Amino acid sequence: MDDGVVVRGFRPEDLEAVHEIERRSFPDPWPRSLFKALHRSPGTHFLVATLKERVVGYALGRVEQIPQRETAYSGSRKIGHILNIAVSPELRRSGIGMRLMRTLEVLLERGGASLARLEVRASNIAAQRFYRRLGYREGGRIPLYYGDEDALVMEKGLGRAPTTEG
């Protein structure tokens, strides 16, 4: 079924719509300048979801090199770090977030990541449920990550099962 949603790369003309979704989604929204910088940052995947050519969601991620000891999956050297994802409040629970995440996970895996990782507010139960439906599991906690609140670290193996080789 074609629902009319298209996932594509971010374009500079998407900035205002992305920032409006950010502002409506988070208590401490990122500034426009950070979105601009991430768009220009090599290796960052910046996706938008559109419906009838209107931006209705976005997701950002990048492949990062990490020490093996920092992951529950043995052998992981590159992780796909999900930096941010949001969908227009009126369109949440419509599958747009899932499409953005799945597309981003594919791009991260193609970049060599065997694991996807993200941080989520400890109080954001709805987001945690969403990530669990996508196969993420809790991998730790970062005290006061958001300044006023802890973050849960959630992880998911990508593609093939992670190996024990370094």
C-alpha atoms as a printed R data frame, in Angstrom:
    type eleno elety resid chain resno      x       y      z
1   ATOM     1    CA   MET     A     1  0.000   0.000  0.000
2   ATOM     2    CA   ASP     A     2  1.350   3.427 -0.935
3   ATOM     3    CA   ASP     A     3  0.700   5.820  1.941
4   ATOM     4    CA   GLY     A     4  2.350   8.727  0.129
5   ATOM     5    CA   VAL     A     5  5.238   8.964  2.602
6   ATOM     6    CA   VAL     A     6  8.656   9.408  0.987
7   ATOM     7    CA   VAL     A     7 11.935   9.091  2.915
8   ATOM     8    CA   ARG     A     8 14.779  11.035  1.310
9   ATOM     9    CA   GLY     A     9 17.908  12.957  2.163
10  ATOM    10    CA   PHE     A    10 17.656  16.332  3.885
11  ATOM    11    CA   ARG     A    11 17.897  19.449  1.720
12  ATOM    12    CA   PRO     A    12 18.709  22.933  3.043
13  ATOM    13    CA   GLU     A    13 15.179  24.105  2.212
14  ATOM    14    CA   ASP     A    14 13.873  21.489  4.720
15  ATOM    15    CA   LEU     A    15 15.526  23.266  7.664
16  ATOM    16    CA   GLU     A    16 12.563  25.353  8.851
17  ATOM    17    CA   ALA     A    17 10.165  22.388  8.766
18  ATOM    18    CA   VAL     A    18 12.678  20.147 10.563
19  ATOM    19    CA   HIS     A    19 13.290  22.765 13.223
20  ATOM    20    CA   GLU     A    20  9.540  23.252 13.749
21  ATOM    21    CA   ILE     A    21  9.117  19.493 14.306
22  ATOM    22    CA   GLU     A    22 12.093  19.580 16.697
23  ATOM    23    CA   ARG     A    23 10.623  22.520 18.601
24  ATOM    24    CA   ARG     A    24  7.253  20.772 18.944
25  ATOM    25    CA   SER     A    25  8.828  17.467 19.980
26  ATOM    26    CA   PHE     A    26 11.441  18.183 22.623
27  ATOM    27    CA   PRO     A    27 11.633  20.268 25.820
28  ATOM    28    CA   ASP     A    28 15.160  21.424 24.921
29  ATOM    29    CA   PRO     A    29 15.189  21.653 21.104
30  ATOM    30    CA   TRP     A    30 18.378  21.710 19.092
31  ATOM    31    CA   PRO     A    31 19.191  25.047 17.437
32  ATOM    32    CA   ARG     A    32 18.969  25.448 13.648
33  ATOM    33    CA   SER     A    33 22.749  25.868 13.545
34  ATOM    34    CA   LEU     A    34 23.270  22.312 14.834
35  ATOM    35    CA   PHE     A    35 21.069  20.865 12.086
36  ATOM    36    CA   LYS     A    36 23.042  22.900  9.512
37  ATOM    37    CA   ALA     A    37 26.348  21.675 10.927
38  ATOM    38    CA   LEU     A    38 25.218  18.039 10.964
39  ATOM    39    CA   HIS     A    39 23.999  18.323  7.378
40  ATOM    40    CA   ARG     A    40 27.492  19.463  6.342
41  ATOM    41    CA   SER     A    41 29.245  16.867  8.526
42  ATOM    42    CA   PRO     A    42 30.794  14.028  6.473
43  ATOM    43    CA   GLY     A    43 29.392  10.641  7.370
44  ATOM    44    CA   THR     A    44 26.171  11.947  8.901
45  ATOM    45    CA   HIS     A    45 22.954  10.586  7.472
46  ATOM    46    CA   PHE     A    46 20.180  13.187  7.659
47  ATOM    47    CA   LEU     A    47 16.834  11.880  6.444
48  ATOM    48    CA   VAL     A    48 13.434  13.499  6.158
49  ATOM    49    CA   ALA     A    49 10.031  11.919  5.659
50  ATOM    50    CA   THR     A    50  7.613  13.825  3.463
51  ATOM    51    CA   LEU     A    51  3.895  13.478  2.931
52  ATOM    52    CA   LYS     A    52  2.512  15.301 -0.092
53  ATOM    53    CA   GLU     A    53  5.909  17.044 -0.306
54  ATOM    54    CA   ARG     A    54  5.576  18.420  3.268
55  ATOM    55    CA   VAL     A    55  8.307  17.435  5.750
56  ATOM    56    CA   VAL     A    56  6.629  15.434  8.534
57  ATOM    57    CA   GLY     A    57  9.610  13.800 10.236
58  ATOM    58    CA   TYR     A    58 13.374  13.465 10.278
59  ATOM    59    CA   ALA     A    59 16.153  11.239 11.571
60  ATOM    60    CA   LEU     A    60 19.904  11.727 11.967
61  ATOM    61    CA   GLY     A    61 22.638   9.199 12.529
62  ATOM    62    CA   ARG     A    62 26.285   8.488 11.834
63  ATOM    63    CA   VAL     A    63 28.768   5.654 12.080
64  ATOM    64    CA   GLU     A    64 31.222   6.097 14.951
65  ATOM    65    CA   GLN     A    65 34.306   4.155 15.997
66  ATOM    66    CA   ILE     A    66 34.171   2.929 19.615
67  ATOM    67    CA   PRO     A    67 36.262   0.768 21.933
68  ATOM    68    CA   GLN     A    68 34.946  -2.792 22.125
69  ATOM    69    CA   ARG     A    69 34.428  -2.576 25.909
70  ATOM    70    CA   GLU     A    70 31.706   0.080 25.435
71  ATOM    71    CA   THR     A    71 29.151  -2.256 23.891
72  ATOM    72    CA   ALA     A    72 27.227  -5.300 25.039
73  ATOM    73    CA   TYR     A    73 27.901  -6.888 21.634
74  ATOM    74    CA   SER     A    74 31.336  -8.477 21.517
75  ATOM    75    CA   GLY     A    75 33.431  -7.536 18.537
76  ATOM    76    CA   SER     A    76 31.632  -4.316 17.706
77  ATOM    77    CA   ARG     A    77 34.059  -1.653 16.601
78  ATOM    78    CA   LYS     A    78 31.755   0.611 14.625
79  ATOM    79    CA   ILE     A    79 28.360   1.638 15.882
80  ATOM    80    CA   GLY     A    80 25.561   3.481 14.194
81  ATOM    81    CA   HIS     A    81 24.705   6.316 16.555
82  ATOM    82    CA   ILE     A    82 21.094   7.454 16.168
83  ATOM    83    CA   LEU     A    83 21.449  11.127 17.038
84  ATOM    84    CA   ASN     A    84 17.852  12.307 16.762
85  ATOM    85    CA   ILE     A    85 14.475  11.332 15.368
86  ATOM    86    CA   ALA     A    86 11.128  13.100 15.492
87  ATOM    87    CA   VAL     A    87  7.775  13.005 13.714
88  ATOM    88    CA   SER     A    88  5.154  15.744 13.630
89  ATOM    89    CA   PRO     A    89  3.027  15.202 16.744
90  ATOM    90    CA   GLU     A    90 -0.220  14.834 14.771
91  ATOM    91    CA   LEU     A    91  1.300  12.003 12.673
92  ATOM    92    CA   ARG     A    92  2.931   9.924 15.406
93  ATOM    93    CA   ARG     A    93  2.004   6.245 15.532
94  ATOM    94    CA   SER     A    94  1.409   6.235 11.774
95  ATOM    95    CA   GLY     A    95  4.535   4.259 10.829
96  ATOM    96    CA   ILE     A    96  6.610   7.275  9.740
97  ATOM    97    CA   GLY     A    97  9.084   6.940 12.606
98  ATOM    98    CA   MET     A    98  9.486   3.238 11.905
99  ATOM    99    CA   ARG     A    99 10.226   3.936  8.208
100 ATOM   100    CA   LEU     A   100 12.790   6.590  9.139
101 ATOM   101    CA   MET     A   101 14.505   4.289 11.651
102 ATOM   102    CA   ARG     A   102 14.618   1.295  9.310
103 ATOM   103    CA   THR     A   103 16.044   3.413  6.487
104 ATOM   104    CA   LEU     A   104 18.636   4.928  8.806
105 ATOM   105    CA   GLU     A   105 19.608   1.499 10.163
106 ATOM   106    CA   VAL     A   106 20.239   0.243  6.604
107 ATOM   107    CA   LEU     A   107 22.470   3.245  5.865
108 ATOM   108    CA   LEU     A   108 24.389   2.767  9.116
109 ATOM   109    CA   GLU     A   109 24.899  -0.930  8.406
110 ATOM   110    CA   ARG     A   110 26.144  -0.118  4.888
111 ATOM   111    CA   GLY     A   111 28.643   2.216  6.566
112 ATOM   112    CA   GLY     A   112 30.090  -0.704  8.508
113 ATOM   113    CA   ALA     A   113 28.124  -0.516 11.764
114 ATOM   114    CA   SER     A   114 27.162  -3.820 13.338
115 ATOM   115    CA   LEU     A   115 25.276  -2.133 16.173
116 ATOM   116    CA   ALA     A   116 22.867   0.798 16.439
117 ATOM   117    CA   ARG     A   117 22.824   2.842 19.637
118 ATOM   118    CA   LEU     A   118 20.719   5.746 20.890
119 ATOM   119    CA   GLU     A   119 19.928   7.666 24.037
120 ATOM   120    CA   VAL     A   120 16.396   8.276 25.287
121 ATOM   121    CA   ARG     A   121 15.051  10.153 28.294
122 ATOM   122    CA   ALA     A   122 14.404   7.788 31.195
123 ATOM   123    CA   SER     A   123 10.898   9.272 31.505
124 ATOM   124    CA   ASN     A   124 10.018   8.882 27.806
125 ATOM   125    CA   ILE     A   125  8.193   5.560 28.071
126 ATOM   126    CA   ALA     A   126  6.453   5.948 24.687
127 ATOM   127    CA   ALA     A   127  9.785   6.325 22.871
128 ATOM   128    CA   GLN     A   128 11.267   3.382 24.783
129 ATOM   129    CA   ARG     A   129  8.326   1.199 23.706
130 ATOM   130    CA   PHE     A   130  8.809   2.347 20.111
131 ATOM   131    CA   TYR     A   131 12.507   1.418 20.179
132 ATOM   132    CA   ARG     A   132 11.773  -1.959 21.803
133 ATOM   133    CA   ARG     A   133  9.309  -2.732 18.987
134 ATOM   134    CA   LEU     A   134 12.210  -2.113 16.598
135 ATOM   135    CA   GLY     A   135 14.381  -4.598 18.516
136 ATOM   136    CA   TYR     A   136 16.390  -2.263 20.767
137 ATOM   137    CA   ARG     A   137 17.261  -3.273 24.306
138 ATOM   138    CA   GLU     A   138 18.554  -1.310 27.250
139 ATOM   139    CA   GLY     A   139 22.351  -1.233 27.333
140 ATOM   140    CA   GLY     A   140 23.026   1.171 30.189
141 ATOM   141    CA   ARG     A   141 22.210   4.507 31.737
142 ATOM   142    CA   ILE     A   142 23.923   7.906 31.596
143 ATOM   143    CA   PRO     A   143 23.250  10.007 34.712
144 ATOM   144    CA   LEU     A   144 21.956  13.518 34.006
145 ATOM   145    CA   TYR     A   145 22.638  13.183 30.261
146 ATOM   146    CA   TYR     A   146 19.884  15.700 29.537
147 ATOM   147    CA   GLY     A   147 20.987  18.017 32.326
148 ATOM   148    CA   ASP     A   148 17.839  17.399 34.349
149 ATOM   149    CA   GLU     A   149 17.335  13.715 33.641
150 ATOM   150    CA   ASP     A   150 19.133  10.431 32.997
151 ATOM   151    CA   ALA     A   151 19.283   8.811 29.584
152 ATOM   152    CA   LEU     A   152 18.771   5.147 28.903
153 ATOM   153    CA   VAL     A   153 21.169   3.807 26.297
154 ATOM   154    CA   MET     A   154 19.415   1.416 23.933
155 ATOM   155    CA   GLU     A   155 21.156  -0.867 21.433
156 ATOM   156    CA   LYS     A   156 20.322  -3.200 18.587
157 ATOM   157    CA   GLY     A   157 22.468  -5.489 16.470
158 ATOM   158    CA   LEU     A   158 22.312  -4.645 12.772
159 ATOM   159    CA   GLY     A   159 22.168  -7.144  9.915
160 ATOM   160    CA   ARG     A   160 23.938 -10.340 10.658
161 ATOM   161    CA   ALA     A   161 24.471 -11.337 14.238
162 ATOM   162    CA   PRO     A   162 27.537  -9.570 15.643
163 ATOM   163    CA   THR     A   163 30.656 -11.724 15.705
164 ATOM   164    CA   THR     A   164 33.216 -12.204 18.429
165 ATOM   165    CA   GLU     A   165 36.017 -11.151 16.091
166 ATOM   166    CA   GLY     A   166 37.632  -7.746 16.493
